[in-house]
Coordinates of C-alpha atoms and ligand atoms in Angstrom, one line a residue:
M1 CA 106.7 -20.4 75.1
K2 CA 103.0 -20.7 76.1
K3 CA 100.6 -17.6 76.0
T4 CA 100.4 -17.3 79.6
T5 CA 103.8 -17.6 80.5
I6 CA 104.2 -14.4 78.3
K7 CA 101.6 -12.8 80.0
K8 CA 103.2 -13.4 83.2
L9 CA 106.7 -12.0 82.1
L10 CA 104.9 -9.1 80.7
T11 CA 103.1 -8.5 84.1
V12 CA 106.4 -8.7 86.1
V13 CA 108.6 -6.5 83.6
S14 CA 105.6 -3.7 83.8
V15 CA 105.4 -4.1 87.2
A16 CA 109.1 -3.6 87.5
F17 CA 108.9 -0.6 85.0
L18 CA 106.3 1.1 87.1
G19 CA 108.4 0.3 90.6
S20 CA 111.6 2.2 88.9
L21 CA 109.4 5.0 87.7
I22 CA 108.0 5.6 91.2
L23 CA 111.4 5.4 92.5
T24 CA 112.9 7.9 90.4
G25 CA 110.3 9.8 91.1
C26 CA 110.7 10.1 94.8
G27 CA 114.1 10.5 93.9
K28 CA 113.8 13.6 92.2
S29 CA 112.1 15.6 95.0
S30 CA 115.0 14.7 97.4
S31 CA 117.3 15.6 95.0
D32 CA 116.0 18.9 94.2
Q33 CA 119.0 20.9 93.7
S34 CA 117.3 24.5 92.8
L35 CA 118.2 26.2 96.2
K36 CA 121.8 24.5 96.8
Q37 CA 123.0 25.2 93.5
I38 CA 122.3 29.0 94.0
Q39 CA 123.8 28.8 97.8
D40 CA 126.8 26.7 96.2
K41 CA 127.4 29.0 93.8
K42 CA 127.0 32.0 96.1
E43 CA 125.2 34.3 93.2
L44 CA 121.2 34.2 92.6
V45 CA 120.7 35.5 88.8
L46 CA 118.1 37.5 88.4
G47 CA 116.4 37.8 84.7
T48 CA 114.7 40.9 84.3
S49 CA 113.7 43.4 81.5
A50 CA 114.5 46.8 82.9
D51 CA 111.9 48.8 80.5
Y52 CA 109.3 49.1 83.1
P53 CA 109.4 51.6 86.0
P54 CA 108.3 51.5 88.9
F55 CA 108.9 47.7 88.6
E56 CA 112.5 47.6 87.3
F57 CA 114.0 50.5 84.8
T58 CA 117.9 52.0 84.4
T59 CA 119.6 54.7 86.1
M60 CA 122.9 56.3 86.0
K61 CA 124.9 56.2 89.0
D62 CA 128.7 57.6 88.8
G63 CA 128.6 57.5 85.1
K64 CA 127.3 53.4 85.3
K65 CA 124.1 52.3 84.3
Q66 CA 122.1 50.3 87.1
I67 CA 119.1 48.5 87.1
V68 CA 116.9 49.7 90.2
G69 CA 113.0 49.2 90.7
Y70 CA 110.6 47.4 92.6
D71 CA 111.3 44.0 91.9
I72 CA 115.3 44.6 92.3
L73 CA 114.7 45.9 95.7
I74 CA 112.9 42.6 96.5
A75 CA 115.4 40.3 94.9
Q76 CA 117.9 42.1 96.9
Q77 CA 116.3 41.0 100.3
I78 CA 115.6 37.7 98.8
A79 CA 119.7 37.1 98.0
K80 CA 120.4 38.2 101.4
D81 CA 117.7 35.8 102.8
M82 CA 119.4 33.1 100.9
G83 CA 122.9 34.5 102.0
V84 CA 124.0 35.1 98.5
K85 CA 125.1 38.0 96.0
L86 CA 122.2 39.4 93.3
K87 CA 123.2 39.5 89.8
V88 CA 120.7 41.4 87.4
V89 CA 120.5 40.1 83.8
N90 CA 118.9 42.4 81.5
T91 CA 117.0 40.9 78.8
A92 CA 114.1 41.9 76.4
F93 CA 110.8 40.7 77.9
P94 CA 109.4 38.4 75.5
S95 CA 113.0 36.3 75.7
L96 CA 112.8 35.9 79.7
I97 CA 110.8 32.7 80.0
S98 CA 113.2 31.0 77.4
E99 CA 116.2 32.4 79.5
L100 CA 115.0 30.8 82.7
Q101 CA 114.0 27.4 80.8
D102 CA 117.7 27.7 79.0
K103 CA 119.1 27.9 82.6
K104 CA 120.7 31.1 81.8
V105 CA 119.0 32.8 84.9
D106 CA 117.9 31.2 88.2
I107 CA 114.8 33.0 88.6
V108 CA 112.5 36.1 86.5
M109 CA 111.2 38.9 88.2
A110 CA 109.7 41.4 85.4
G111 CA 106.4 42.5 87.0
M112 CA 105.6 39.1 85.4
V113 CA 101.8 37.7 86.0
S114 CA 101.8 34.3 86.4
T115 CA 99.1 33.6 83.3
D116 CA 98.0 29.8 82.7
Q117 CA 100.0 29.7 79.4
R118 CA 103.0 30.5 81.2
K119 CA 102.1 27.9 84.0
K120 CA 102.6 25.8 81.0
A121 CA 106.5 26.5 80.9
V122 CA 107.6 27.6 84.4
D123 CA 106.5 27.7 88.0
F124 CA 105.9 30.6 89.9
T125 CA 105.6 31.9 93.4
K126 CA 103.0 33.2 95.5
S127 CA 101.9 36.8 94.3
Y128 CA 104.1 39.9 95.5
Y129 CA 101.7 42.3 93.8
K130 CA 98.1 42.5 91.9
N131 CA 97.5 44.5 88.9
S132 CA 94.9 46.4 87.0
N133 CA 95.0 47.6 83.4
V134 CA 94.5 51.3 81.8
L135 CA 94.8 52.7 78.7
L136 CA 97.3 55.7 78.5
V137 CA 96.7 58.2 76.5
K138 CA 98.2 61.8 75.3
K139 CA 97.1 64.9 78.0
G140 CA 93.7 66.4 76.6
E141 CA 92.3 62.9 75.3
A142 CA 91.4 61.1 78.1
A143 CA 87.4 62.0 77.2
K144 CA 88.1 61.7 73.9
Y145 CA 88.8 57.8 74.2
N146 CA 85.9 57.1 76.7
T147 CA 84.1 53.8 75.1
V148 CA 85.9 50.6 73.2
A149 CA 84.0 52.1 70.3
S150 CA 85.9 55.4 70.6
L151 CA 89.4 53.4 69.6
K152 CA 87.8 51.7 66.4
G153 CA 90.5 51.9 63.8
K154 CA 92.9 53.6 66.0
A155 CA 96.7 52.5 66.6
V156 CA 96.8 51.0 70.1
G157 CA 99.9 49.8 71.7
A158 CA 100.7 46.8 73.7
Q159 CA 104.1 45.4 75.0
Q160 CA 104.7 42.1 73.0
S161 CA 104.0 38.9 74.6
T162 CA 102.4 40.4 77.4
T163 CA 98.8 40.6 79.1
Q164 CA 98.4 43.9 78.1
E165 CA 98.8 42.2 74.5
K166 CA 96.0 39.6 75.3
I167 CA 93.8 42.3 76.9
G168 CA 94.0 44.4 73.9
K169 CA 93.2 41.6 71.2
K170 CA 90.2 40.8 73.4
Q171 CA 88.8 44.2 74.5
L172 CA 89.9 46.4 72.0
A173 CA 89.3 44.0 68.7
A174 CA 88.3 46.9 66.7
A175 CA 91.3 49.0 67.3
N176 CA 94.5 48.4 65.0
L177 CA 96.9 46.8 67.8
V178 CA 100.7 47.6 67.4
T179 CA 103.3 45.2 69.8
E180 CA 106.8 46.1 70.5
A181 CA 109.2 44.3 72.3
N182 CA 110.1 47.3 74.4
F183 CA 107.4 49.3 76.8
T184 CA 109.5 52.5 76.6
N185 CA 109.1 52.7 73.0
L186 CA 105.6 52.4 73.1
T187 CA 104.9 55.1 75.5
N188 CA 107.2 57.6 73.4
E189 CA 105.0 56.8 70.3
V190 CA 101.7 58.2 72.3
K191 CA 103.6 61.3 72.8
T192 CA 104.4 61.5 68.9
G193 CA 100.9 60.7 68.1
T194 CA 102.2 57.7 66.2
L195 CA 100.1 55.8 68.7
S196 CA 96.1 57.1 70.2
G197 CA 97.1 54.9 73.6
V198 CA 98.9 52.3 75.1
I199 CA 97.4 49.5 77.3
A200 CA 99.1 49.6 80.7
E201 CA 99.2 48.4 84.1
K202 CA 97.6 51.1 86.4
V203 CA 100.7 51.6 88.6
V204 CA 103.1 51.9 85.3
A205 CA 100.9 54.3 83.8
D206 CA 100.9 56.3 86.9
N207 CA 104.5 56.6 86.9
V208 CA 104.7 57.5 83.3
I209 CA 102.4 60.3 83.9
K210 CA 104.0 61.5 87.0
S211 CA 107.4 61.5 85.5
N212 CA 106.5 63.5 82.4
P213 CA 104.6 66.2 83.9
G214 CA 101.6 67.4 81.8
Q215 CA 102.1 64.9 79.0
Y216 CA 100.0 61.9 79.5
E217 CA 96.7 60.9 81.1
I218 CA 94.4 57.4 81.7
A219 CA 91.7 57.4 79.1
Q220 CA 88.1 57.0 80.5
V221 CA 87.4 53.8 78.6
K222 CA 87.5 51.1 81.2
L223 CA 89.6 47.9 80.7
K224 CA 88.6 44.6 82.4
T225 CA 91.7 42.8 83.9
P226 CA 90.8 38.9 84.2
A227 CA 91.6 37.4 87.5
S228 CA 94.3 35.6 86.3
D229 CA 96.0 38.3 84.6
A230 CA 96.5 40.1 87.9
P231 CA 98.8 38.4 90.3
V232 CA 102.7 39.2 89.7
S233 CA 104.7 36.5 90.5
I234 CA 108.3 35.2 90.5
A235 CA 109.1 32.8 87.8
V236 CA 111.3 29.7 88.7
R237 CA 111.9 26.6 86.3
K238 CA 109.4 23.8 86.9
N239 CA 110.3 21.1 89.3
S240 CA 112.1 23.5 92.1
P241 CA 110.1 23.0 95.3
A242 CA 113.1 23.9 97.3
L243 CA 113.8 27.3 95.6
K244 CA 110.1 28.0 95.3
K245 CA 109.7 27.5 98.9
Q246 CA 112.6 29.5 100.2
L247 CA 111.6 32.7 97.6
N248 CA 107.7 32.4 99.0
K249 CA 109.0 32.5 103.0
S250 CA 110.9 35.8 101.6
I251 CA 107.8 37.4 99.9
T252 CA 105.7 36.6 103.0
K253 CA 108.5 38.0 105.4
L254 CA 108.0 40.9 103.0
Q255 CA 104.5 41.3 103.1
K256 CA 104.0 40.7 106.7
N257 CA 106.7 43.7 107.8
G258 CA 105.5 46.1 105.0
D259 CA 108.4 46.3 103.4
L260 CA 106.8 45.1 99.9
D261 CA 104.6 48.7 100.4
K262 CA 107.7 50.5 101.4
F263 CA 109.8 49.2 98.4
M264 CA 106.9 50.2 95.7
Q265 CA 107.0 53.6 97.2
K266 CA 110.8 53.6 97.2
A267 CA 111.1 52.6 93.6
Q268 CA 108.5 55.2 92.5
D269 CA 110.4 58.1 94.5
L270 CA 113.8 57.0 92.6
Q271 CA 112.3 57.3 89.3
L272 CA 110.8 60.8 90.0
E273 CA 114.4 61.8 91.4
Q274 CA 116.1 60.6 88.3
K275 CA 114.1 63.0 85.9
Ligands
LIG1 N1 102.6 42.3 83.5 C1 102.8 41.9 82.2 C2 102.9 40.6 81.9 O1 103.0 40.0 82.8 C3 103.8 43.0 81.6 C4 104.9 42.7 82.2 C5 106.1 43.4 81.6 N2 107.5 43.5 82.2 C6 108.3 44.4 81.6 N3 109.5 44.3 82.9 N4 108.3 44.9 80.8 O2 102.5 40.1 80.8

């Protein structure tokens, strides 16, 4: 075969290949089953980590453990909007993203921030809550821990694989950062004195303070929350535009009718009631 014929042949083949790529690309979006699959099985499976009041926590009802909280109230509404039942699956926070990727759950709501790093693995909806971070310490020690320097060599807790861990590493580099998978353990260790403080989102810290009167307070040291670590969103698998659109619709509705604010209040009240 002549060189030019080979060249021509190669062009034809690569054009055909490109064409098929474009076609499958188009096919993908029109055959997006992300929402339909949930509607067909009539069940939305939510992955969460119920160690995080007021976002999600466990209560006892009629001798049975129940998962409740802000995220659950929102998810119930989302399931209702889809016309399906809600099933809640409880997992340790650091495993949630892989559970979602492995299709063990349909969505993740766990007070989870849509960080740039997580965006590489999964997609996120619009945000339904904005966070800031503080250092939660034992009552009476707020003034003692007033600067970053005051925490030098101190044991400071942060939940593993969270934005709090990142903030600790960056902003409290001189402290001795202790990470654990479970958030509740960390707050208990502040109470017993094993930890000098724990990095926590403000609404979470406020909740710990209110539900344990006289035991905790917020330290005077100021922590910064980078803009990319503030927005809490729902995680979905990549390439699921139909599901994402449906979720965004529910979030917008709950934002507009004021239910998001009501749900946060309700979740906080629920937690105080059970104490
Ligand atoms: N907002 C932080 C993050 O996204 C922590 C969330 C922890 N959630 C939980 N259910 N324990 O990394």
